[in-house]
Amino acid sequence: MLNLFRSSKRAKSRETIERLYGVIVAQSRRAEFYTDFGVPDTLEGRFEMVVLHTVLVCHHLKGGDDTARAMSQEIFDAFAADMDATMRELGVGDLTVPKKMKKIGEAFYGRAAAYDTALADAGNALLAQALARNILGTEEPVPTAAPFAAYVRAAADSLAATPFETFARGALVLPAPQLRPAPEAGQ
């Protein structure tokens, strides 16, 4: 009987993680990133956007209690499983997948460190630099880096304001990416 309860709890947890990761992927695929912010609409560009949003969610959860940290790990595991499945769908051979997964893990943790450092800074300059380097593929300042950094900061702030109970229900709300801030009411 106890095993039935554990199986049910694991299935519910898996469903929650699948919903959360689904929102991460859907947000990463929003057209505005590719049309307005200059993210390359390539496998690499889409990968970088999934990494960014996964890092943002995990960044918030890893600062919580044991349950939140466990959820962060499960979201990362969903990301890794998705990357593995995607490579196999693209025809990457079984012997090559582990090597590529190691590179994906290194890229993820490298990006996570860069974004964590940039988010800890009060301004958005470091964040704009990290986004330009990792996602936009340039060391040079580009006009979309600052609004992109403002979006990432707003997303991190939105996640920080979200109670854990919302995550536990599998709900995740991220702001719409906007190149320019929406006008204030009455303007």
PDB file of N, CA and C in Angstrom, residues 92-178:
ATOM      1  N   VAL A  92      22.071  11.893 -33.700  1.00  0.00           N
ATOM      2  CA  VAL A  92      23.373  11.744 -33.059  1.00  0.00           C
ATOM      3  C   VAL A  92      23.480  10.304 -32.565  1.00  0.00           C
ATOM      4  N   GLY A  93      24.591   9.674 -32.839  1.00  0.00           N
ATOM      5  CA  GLY A  93      24.776   8.267 -32.490  1.00  0.00           C
ATOM      6  C   GLY A  93      24.894   8.026 -30.994  1.00  0.00           C
ATOM      7  N   ASP A  94      24.536   6.812 -30.598  1.00  0.00           N
ATOM      8  CA  ASP A  94      24.552   6.426 -29.184  1.00  0.00           C
ATOM      9  C   ASP A  94      25.919   6.610 -28.535  1.00  0.00           C
ATOM     10  N   LEU A  95      26.986   6.403 -29.288  1.00  0.00           N
ATOM     11  CA  LEU A  95      28.323   6.543 -28.720  1.00  0.00           C
ATOM     12  C   LEU A  95      28.723   8.005 -28.556  1.00  0.00           C
ATOM     13  N   THR A  96      28.129   8.887 -29.330  1.00  0.00           N
ATOM     14  CA  THR A  96      28.474  10.304 -29.299  1.00  0.00           C
ATOM     15  C   THR A  96      27.644  11.077 -28.287  1.00  0.00           C
ATOM     16  N   VAL A  97      26.436  10.605 -27.992  1.00  0.00           N
ATOM     17  CA  VAL A  97      25.532  11.334 -27.091  1.00  0.00           C
ATOM     18  C   VAL A  97      26.176  11.642 -25.736  1.00  0.00           C
ATOM     19  N   PRO A  98      26.814  10.690 -25.056  1.00  0.00           N
ATOM     20  CA  PRO A  98      27.407  11.024 -23.749  1.00  0.00           C
ATOM     21  C   PRO A  98      28.451  12.145 -23.824  1.00  0.00           C
ATOM     22  N   LYS A  99      29.259  12.159 -24.885  1.00  0.00           N
ATOM     23  CA  LYS A  99      30.257  13.222 -25.040  1.00  0.00           C
ATOM     24  C   LYS A  99      29.573  14.575 -25.226  1.00  0.00           C
ATOM     25  N   LYS A 100      28.539  14.589 -26.038  1.00  0.00           N
ATOM     26  CA  LYS A 100      27.816  15.840 -26.269  1.00  0.00           C
ATOM     27  C   LYS A 100      27.059  16.273 -25.013  1.00  0.00           C
ATOM     28  N   MET A 101      26.540  15.321 -24.265  1.00  0.00           N
ATOM     29  CA  MET A 101      25.841  15.663 -23.015  1.00  0.00           C
ATOM     30  C   MET A 101      26.810  16.274 -22.006  1.00  0.00           C
ATOM     31  N   LYS A 102      28.043  15.794 -21.998  1.00  0.00           N
ATOM     32  CA  LYS A 102      29.051  16.377 -21.105  1.00  0.00           C
ATOM     33  C   LYS A 102      29.274  17.838 -21.490  1.00  0.00           C
ATOM     34  N   LYS A 103      29.372  18.120 -22.780  1.00  0.00           N
ATOM     35  CA  LYS A 103      29.562  19.492 -23.249  1.00  0.00           C
ATOM     36  C   LYS A 103      28.345  20.357 -22.908  1.00  0.00           C
ATOM     37  N   ILE A 104      27.149  19.786 -23.024  1.00  0.00           N
ATOM     38  CA  ILE A 104      25.929  20.521 -22.685  1.00  0.00           C
ATOM     39  C   ILE A 104      25.920  20.842 -21.191  1.00  0.00           C
ATOM     40  N   GLY A 105      26.307  19.879 -20.370  1.00  0.00           N
ATOM     41  CA  GLY A 105      26.377  20.120 -18.929  1.00  0.00           C
ATOM     42  C   GLY A 105      27.373  21.219 -18.589  1.00  0.00           C
ATOM     43  N   GLU A 106      28.539  21.178 -19.221  1.00  0.00           N
ATOM     44  CA  GLU A 106      29.549  22.214 -18.991  1.00  0.00           C
ATOM     45  C   GLU A 106      29.025  23.578 -19.436  1.00  0.00           C
ATOM     46  N   ALA A 107      28.358  23.614 -20.584  1.00  0.00           N
ATOM     47  CA  ALA A 107      27.790  24.875 -21.074  1.00  0.00           C
ATOM     48  C   ALA A 107      26.725  25.388 -20.106  1.00  0.00           C
ATOM     49  N   PHE A 108      25.869  24.494 -19.642  1.00  0.00           N
ATOM     50  CA  PHE A 108      24.810  24.899 -18.714  1.00  0.00           C
ATOM     51  C   PHE A 108      25.407  25.508 -17.449  1.00  0.00           C
ATOM     52  N   TYR A 109      26.355  24.812 -16.841  1.00  0.00           N
ATOM     53  CA  TYR A 109      26.923  25.303 -15.586  1.00  0.00           C
ATOM     54  C   TYR A 109      27.751  26.569 -15.796  1.00  0.00           C
ATOM     55  N   GLY A 110      28.402  26.685 -16.935  1.00  0.00           N
ATOM     56  CA  GLY A 110      29.134  27.917 -17.247  1.00  0.00           C
ATOM     57  C   GLY A 110      28.178  29.091 -17.393  1.00  0.00           C
ATOM     58  N   ARG A 111      27.074  28.876 -18.121  1.00  0.00           N
ATOM     59  CA  ARG A 111      26.061  29.937 -18.275  1.00  0.00           C
ATOM     60  C   ARG A 111      25.430  30.265 -16.921  1.00  0.00           C
ATOM     61  N   ALA A 112      25.130  29.232 -16.149  1.00  0.00           N
ATOM     62  CA  ALA A 112      24.515  29.460 -14.839  1.00  0.00           C
ATOM     63  C   ALA A 112      25.413  30.333 -13.974  1.00  0.00           C
ATOM     64  N   ALA A 113      26.708  30.065 -13.965  1.00  0.00           N
ATOM     65  CA  ALA A 113      27.637  30.870 -13.167  1.00  0.00           C
ATOM     66  C   ALA A 113      27.660  32.314 -13.669  1.00  0.00           C
ATOM     67  N   ALA A 114      27.698  32.495 -14.982  1.00  0.00           N
ATOM     68  CA  ALA A 114      27.729  33.853 -15.543  1.00  0.00           C
ATOM     69  C   ALA A 114      26.441  34.607 -15.224  1.00  0.00           C
ATOM     70  N   TYR A 115      25.290  33.952 -15.394  1.00  0.00           N
ATOM     71  CA  TYR A 115      24.013  34.630 -15.140  1.00  0.00           C
ATOM     72  C   TYR A 115      23.810  34.869 -13.648  1.00  0.00           C
ATOM     73  N   ASP A 116      24.212  33.913 -12.807  1.00  0.00           N
ATOM     74  CA  ASP A 116      24.100  34.109 -11.352  1.00  0.00           C
ATOM     75  C   ASP A 116      24.922  35.319 -10.904  1.00  0.00           C
ATOM     76  N   THR A 117      26.148  35.414 -11.406  1.00  0.00           N
ATOM     77  CA  THR A 117      27.011  36.551 -11.076  1.00  0.00           C
ATOM     78  C   THR A 117      26.385  37.855 -11.566  1.00  0.00           C
ATOM     79  N   ALA A 118      25.897  37.851 -12.791  1.00  0.00           N
ATOM     80  CA  ALA A 118      25.299  39.059 -13.365  1.00  0.00           C
ATOM     81  C   ALA A 118      24.026  39.456 -12.629  1.00  0.00           C
ATOM     82  N   LEU A 119      23.218  38.486 -12.216  1.00  0.00           N
ATOM     83  CA  LEU A 119      21.986  38.797 -11.485  1.00  0.00           C
ATOM     84  C   LEU A 119      22.277  39.302 -10.074  1.00  0.00           C
ATOM     85  N   ALA A 120      23.417  38.929  -9.514  1.00  0.00           N
ATOM     86  CA  ALA A 120      23.788  39.403  -8.181  1.00  0.00           C
ATOM     87  C   ALA A 120      24.221  40.864  -8.212  1.00  0.00           C
ATOM     88  N   ASP A 121      24.627  41.352  -9.386  1.00  0.00           N
ATOM     89  CA  ASP A 121      25.023  42.745  -9.551  1.00  0.00           C
ATOM     90  C   ASP A 121      23.761  43.598  -9.660  1.00  0.00           C
ATOM     91  N   ALA A 122      23.786  44.770  -9.034  1.00  0.00           N
ATOM     92  CA  ALA A 122      22.595  45.630  -8.998  1.00  0.00           C
ATOM     93  C   ALA A 122      22.206  46.152 -10.381  1.00  0.00           C
ATOM     94  N   GLY A 123      23.166  46.422 -11.231  1.00  0.00           N
ATOM     95  CA  GLY A 123      22.859  46.953 -12.559  1.00  0.00           C
ATOM     96  C   GLY A 123      22.666  45.846 -13.572  1.00  0.00           C
ATOM     97  N   ASN A 124      22.441  46.260 -14.808  1.00  0.00           N
ATOM     98  CA  ASN A 124      22.222  45.279 -15.869  1.00  0.00           C
ATOM     99  C   ASN A 124      23.389  45.178 -16.843  1.00  0.00           C
ATOM    100  N   ALA A 125      24.480  45.919 -16.599  1.00  0.00           N
ATOM    101  CA  ALA A 125      25.601  45.916 -17.548  1.00  0.00           C
ATOM    102  C   ALA A 125      26.238  44.533 -17.670  1.00  0.00           C
ATOM    103  N   LEU A 126      26.518  43.881 -16.533  1.00  0.00           N
ATOM    104  CA  LEU A 126      27.099  42.528 -16.589  1.00  0.00           C
ATOM    105  C   LEU A 126      26.148  41.539 -17.250  1.00  0.00           C
ATOM    106  N   LEU A 127      24.877  41.695 -16.961  1.00  0.00           N
ATOM    107  CA  LEU A 127      23.869  40.814 -17.554  1.00  0.00           C
ATOM    108  C   LEU A 127      23.809  41.007 -19.065  1.00  0.00           C
ATOM    109  N   ALA A 128      23.828  42.259 -19.514  1.00  0.00           N
ATOM    110  CA  ALA A 128      23.819  42.548 -20.956  1.00  0.00           C
ATOM    111  C   ALA A 128      25.055  41.944 -21.628  1.00  0.00           C
ATOM    112  N   GLN A 129      26.216  42.045 -20.961  1.00  0.00           N
ATOM    113  CA  GLN A 129      27.445  41.464 -21.514  1.00  0.00           C
ATOM    114  C   GLN A 129      27.335  39.947 -21.617  1.00  0.00           C
ATOM    115  N   ALA A 130      26.824  39.310 -20.563  1.00  0.00           N
ATOM    116  CA  ALA A 130      26.688  37.848 -20.569  1.00  0.00           C
ATOM    117  C   ALA A 130      25.721  37.398 -21.654  1.00  0.00           C
ATOM    118  N   LEU A 131      24.622  38.112 -21.811  1.00  0.00           N
ATOM    119  CA  LEU A 131      23.646  37.750 -22.845  1.00  0.00           C
ATOM    120  C   LEU A 131      24.228  37.962 -24.244  1.00  0.00           C
ATOM    121  N   ALA A 132      24.941  39.084 -24.429  1.00  0.00           N
ATOM    122  CA  ALA A 132      25.555  39.347 -25.736  1.00  0.00           C
ATOM    123  C   ALA A 132      26.551  38.251 -26.089  1.00  0.00           C
ATOM    124  N   ARG A 133      27.358  37.868 -25.123  1.00  0.00           N
ATOM    125  CA  ARG A 133      28.400  36.857 -25.367  1.00  0.00           C
ATOM    126  C   ARG A 133      27.795  35.467 -25.589  1.00  0.00           C
ATOM    127  N   ASN A 134      26.893  35.054 -24.689  1.00  0.00           N
ATOM    128  CA  ASN A 134      26.400  33.676 -24.719  1.00  0.00           C
ATOM    129  C   ASN A 134      25.271  33.443 -25.715  1.00  0.00           C
ATOM    130  N   ILE A 135      24.409  34.423 -25.886  1.00  0.00           N
ATOM    131  CA  ILE A 135      23.221  34.194 -26.712  1.00  0.00           C
ATOM    132  C   ILE A 135      23.293  34.928 -28.046  1.00  0.00           C
ATOM    133  N   LEU A 136      23.698  36.185 -28.009  1.00  0.00           N
ATOM    134  CA  LEU A 136      23.721  36.978 -29.237  1.00  0.00           C
ATOM    135  C   LEU A 136      24.995  36.768 -30.037  1.00  0.00           C
ATOM    136  N   GLY A 137      25.987  36.101 -29.427  1.00  0.00           N
ATOM    137  CA  GLY A 137      27.199  35.707 -30.141  1.00  0.00           C
ATOM    138  C   GLY A 137      28.153  36.843 -30.465  1.00  0.00           C
ATOM    139  N   THR A 138      28.214  37.853 -29.594  1.00  0.00           N
ATOM    140  CA  THR A 138      29.108  38.967 -29.849  1.00  0.00           C
ATOM    141  C   THR A 138      29.715  39.488 -28.555  1.00  0.00           C
ATOM    142  N   GLU A 139      30.907  39.978 -28.650  1.00  0.00           N
ATOM    143  CA  GLU A 139      31.551  40.645 -27.517  1.00  0.00           C
ATOM    144  C   GLU A 139      31.264  42.145 -27.566  1.00  0.00           C
ATOM    145  N   GLU A 140      30.823  42.603 -28.723  1.00  0.00           N
ATOM    146  CA  GLU A 140      30.536  44.026 -28.925  1.00  0.00           C
ATOM    147  C   GLU A 140      29.161  44.371 -28.372  1.00  0.00           C
ATOM    148  N   PRO A 141      29.001  45.593 -27.868  1.00  0.00           N
ATOM    149  CA  PRO A 141      27.669  46.011 -27.415  1.00  0.00           C
ATOM    150  C   PRO A 141      26.697  46.058 -28.609  1.00  0.00           C
ATOM    151  N   VAL A 142      25.526  45.554 -28.414  1.00  0.00           N
ATOM    152  CA  VAL A 142      24.491  45.609 -29.453  1.00  0.00           C
ATOM    153  C   VAL A 142      23.267  46.282 -28.848  1.00  0.00           C
ATOM    154  N   PRO A 143      22.483  46.975 -29.674  1.00  0.00           N
ATOM    155  CA  PRO A 143      21.352  47.733 -29.139  1.00  0.00           C
ATOM    156  C   PRO A 143      20.320  46.904 -28.373  1.00  0.00           C
ATOM    157  N   THR A 144      20.189  45.630 -28.713  1.00  0.00           N
ATOM    158  CA  THR A 144      19.158  44.822 -28.053  1.00  0.00           C
ATOM    159  C   THR A 144      19.628  44.210 -26.740  1.00  0.00           C
ATOM    160  N   ALA A 145      20.922  44.313 -26.418  1.00  0.00           N
ATOM    161  CA  ALA A 145      21.430  43.669 -25.197  1.00  0.00           C
ATOM    162  C   ALA A 145      20.830  44.297 -23.942  1.00  0.00           C
ATOM    163  N   ALA A 146      20.702  45.608 -23.904  1.00  0.00           N
ATOM    164  CA  ALA A 146      20.162  46.269 -22.702  1.00  0.00           C
ATOM    165  C   ALA A 146      18.692  45.911 -22.472  1.00  0.00           C
ATOM    166  N   PRO A 147      17.823  45.992 -23.497  1.00  0.00           N
ATOM    167  CA  PRO A 147      16.438  45.572 -23.247  1.00  0.00           C
ATOM    168  C   PRO A 147      16.320  44.073 -22.948  1.00  0.00           C
ATOM    169  N   PHE A 148      17.200  43.280 -23.533  1.00  0.00           N
ATOM    170  CA  PHE A 148      17.216  41.839 -23.251  1.00  0.00           C
ATOM    171  C   PHE A 148      17.562  41.629 -21.778  1.00  0.00           C
ATOM    172  N   ALA A 149      18.575  42.358 -21.293  1.00  0.00           N
ATOM    173  CA  ALA A 149      18.959  42.264 -19.877  1.00  0.00           C
ATOM    174  C   ALA A 149      17.813  42.728 -18.983  1.00  0.00           C
ATOM    175  N   ALA A 150      17.091  43.764 -19.405  1.00  0.00           N
ATOM    176  CA  ALA A 150      15.946  44.241 -18.611  1.00  0.00           C
ATOM    177  C   ALA A 150      14.868  43.164 -18.536  1.00  0.00           C
ATOM    178  N   TYR A 151      14.642  42.453 -19.654  1.00  0.00           N
ATOM    179  CA  TYR A 151      13.680  41.343 -19.638  1.00  0.00           C
ATOM    180  C   TYR A 151      14.131  40.262 -18.646  1.00  0.00           C
ATOM    181  N   VAL A 152      15.410  39.877 -18.719  1.00  0.00           N
ATOM    182  CA  VAL A 152      15.917  38.810 -17.849  1.00  0.00           C
ATOM    183  C   VAL A 152      15.795  39.230 -16.383  1.00  0.00           C
ATOM    184  N   ARG A 153      16.114  40.471 -16.089  1.00  0.00           N
ATOM    185  CA  ARG A 153      15.984  40.973 -14.714  1.00  0.00           C
ATOM    186  C   ARG A 153      14.516  40.925 -14.283  1.00  0.00           C
ATOM    187  N   ALA A 154      13.601  41.337 -15.160  1.00  0.00           N
ATOM    188  CA  ALA A 154      12.164  41.306 -14.832  1.00  0.00           C
ATOM    189  C   ALA A 154      11.699  39.869 -14.612  1.00  0.00           C
ATOM    190  N   ALA A 155      12.206  38.938 -15.417  1.00  0.00           N
ATOM    191  CA  ALA A 155      11.839  37.529 -15.251  1.00  0.00           C
ATOM    192  C   ALA A 155      12.353  37.003 -13.914  1.00  0.00           C
ATOM    193  N   ALA A 156      13.596  37.346 -13.552  1.00  0.00           N
ATOM    194  CA  ALA A 156      14.158  36.913 -12.274  1.00  0.00           C
ATOM    195  C   ALA A 156      13.367  37.513 -11.113  1.00  0.00           C
ATOM    196  N   ASP A 157      12.987  38.781 -11.231  1.00  0.00           N
ATOM    197  CA  ASP A 157      12.193  39.433 -10.181  1.00  0.00           C
ATOM    198  C   ASP A 157      10.815  38.791 -10.067  1.00  0.00           C
ATOM    199  N   SER A 158      10.213  38.462 -11.198  1.00  0.00           N
ATOM    200  CA  SER A 158       8.902  37.809 -11.195  1.00  0.00           C
ATOM    201  C   SER A 158       8.980  36.446 -10.514  1.00  0.00           C
ATOM    202  N   LEU A 159      10.022  35.696 -10.826  1.00  0.00           N
ATOM    203  CA  LEU A 159      10.206  34.385 -10.189  1.00  0.00           C
ATOM    204  C   LEU A 159      10.438  34.535  -8.693  1.00  0.00           C
ATOM    205  N   ALA A 160      11.212  35.550  -8.296  1.00  0.00           N
ATOM    206  CA  ALA A 160      11.494  35.784  -6.881  1.00  0.00           C
ATOM    207  C   ALA A 160      10.222  36.124  -6.105  1.00  0.00           C
ATOM    208  N   ALA A 161       9.263  36.754  -6.782  1.00  0.00           N
ATOM    209  CA  ALA A 161       8.007  37.137  -6.133  1.00  0.00           C
ATOM    210  C   ALA A 161       6.974  36.013  -6.137  1.00  0.00           C
ATOM    211  N   THR A 162       7.292  34.919  -6.796  1.00  0.00           N
ATOM    212  CA  THR A 162       6.359  33.799  -6.908  1.00  0.00           C
ATOM    213  C   THR A 162       6.529  32.861  -5.720  1.00  0.00           C
ATOM    214  N   PRO A 163       5.460  32.624  -4.950  1.00  0.00           N
ATOM    215  CA  PRO A 163       5.574  31.696  -3.818  1.00  0.00           C
ATOM    216  C   PRO A 163       5.832  30.263  -4.298  1.00  0.00           C
ATOM    217  N   PHE A 164       6.540  29.505  -3.487  1.00  0.00           N
ATOM    218  CA  PHE A 164       6.868  28.127  -3.861  1.00  0.00           C
ATOM    219  C   PHE A 164       5.610  27.312  -4.152  1.00  0.00           C
ATOM    220  N   GLU A 165       4.530  27.574  -3.448  1.00  0.00           N
ATOM    221  CA  GLU A 165       3.285  26.830  -3.654  1.00  0.00           C
ATOM    222  C   GLU A 165       2.822  26.918  -5.106  1.00  0.00           C
ATOM    223  N   THR A 166       3.096  28.042  -5.750  1.00  0.00           N
ATOM    224  CA  THR A 166       2.733  28.198  -7.162  1.00  0.00           C
ATOM    225  C   THR A 166       3.549  27.230  -8.015  1.00  0.00           C
ATOM    226  N   PHE A 167       4.847  27.151  -7.753  1.00  0.00           N
ATOM    227  CA  PHE A 167       5.702  26.197  -8.470  1.00  0.00           C
ATOM    228  C   PHE A 167       5.223  24.770  -8.205  1.00  0.00           C
ATOM    229  N   ALA A 168       4.880  24.483  -6.956  1.00  0.00           N
ATOM    230  CA  ALA A 168       4.457  23.135  -6.566  1.00  0.00           C
ATOM    231  C   ALA A 168       3.182  22.714  -7.300  1.00  0.00           C
ATOM    232  N   ARG A 169       2.386  23.681  -7.727  1.00  0.00           N
ATOM    233  CA  ARG A 169       1.183  23.377  -8.526  1.00  0.00           C
ATOM    234  C   ARG A 169       1.524  23.237 -10.005  1.00  0.00           C
ATOM    235  N   GLY A 170       2.775  23.465 -10.359  1.00  0.00           N
ATOM    236  CA  GLY A 170       3.187  23.363 -11.754  1.00  0.00           C
ATOM    237  C   GLY A 170       2.910  24.629 -12.537  1.00  0.00           C
ATOM    238  N   ALA A 171       2.691  25.731 -11.832  1.00  0.00           N
ATOM    239  CA  ALA A 171       2.405  27.005 -12.493  1.00  0.00           C
ATOM    240  C   ALA A 171       3.652  27.873 -12.502  1.00  0.00           C
ATOM    241  N   LEU A 172       3.831  28.563 -13.584  1.00  0.00           N
ATOM    242  CA  LEU A 172       4.993  29.429 -13.755  1.00  0.00           C
ATOM    243  C   LEU A 172       4.596  30.538 -14.704  1.00  0.00           C
ATOM    244  N   VAL A 173       4.731  31.781 -14.245  1.00  0.00           N
ATOM    245  CA  VAL A 173       4.382  32.914 -15.089  1.00  0.00           C
ATOM    246  C   VAL A 173       5.625  33.762 -15.292  1.00  0.00           C
ATOM    247  N   LEU A 174       5.983  33.961 -16.541  1.00  0.00           N
ATOM    248  CA  LEU A 174       7.127  34.794 -16.879  1.00  0.00           C
ATOM    249  C   LEU A 174       6.629  35.983 -17.694  1.00  0.00           C
ATOM    250  N   PRO A 175       7.302  37.129 -17.576  1.00  0.00           N
ATOM    251  CA  PRO A 175       6.838  38.314 -18.302  1.00  0.00           C
ATOM    252  C   PRO A 175       7.011  38.166 -19.808  1.00  0.00           C
ATOM    253  N   ALA A 176       6.227  38.935 -20.541  1.00  0.00           N
ATOM    254  CA  ALA A 176       6.366  38.957 -21.997  1.00  0.00           C
ATOM    255  C   ALA A 176       7.638  39.716 -22.351  1.00  0.00           C
ATOM    256  N   PRO A 177       8.410  39.200 -23.281  1.00  0.00           N
ATOM    257  CA  PRO A 177       9.606  39.931 -23.705  1.00  0.00           C
ATOM    258  C   PRO A 177       9.189  41.154 -24.518  1.00  0.00           C
ATOM    259  N   GLN A 178       9.689  42.313 -24.123  1.00  0.00           N
ATOM    260  CA  GLN A 178       9.360  43.558 -24.832  1.00  0.00           C
ATOM    261  C   GLN A 178      10.639  44.328 -25.086  1.00  0.00           C
TER     262      GLN A 178
END
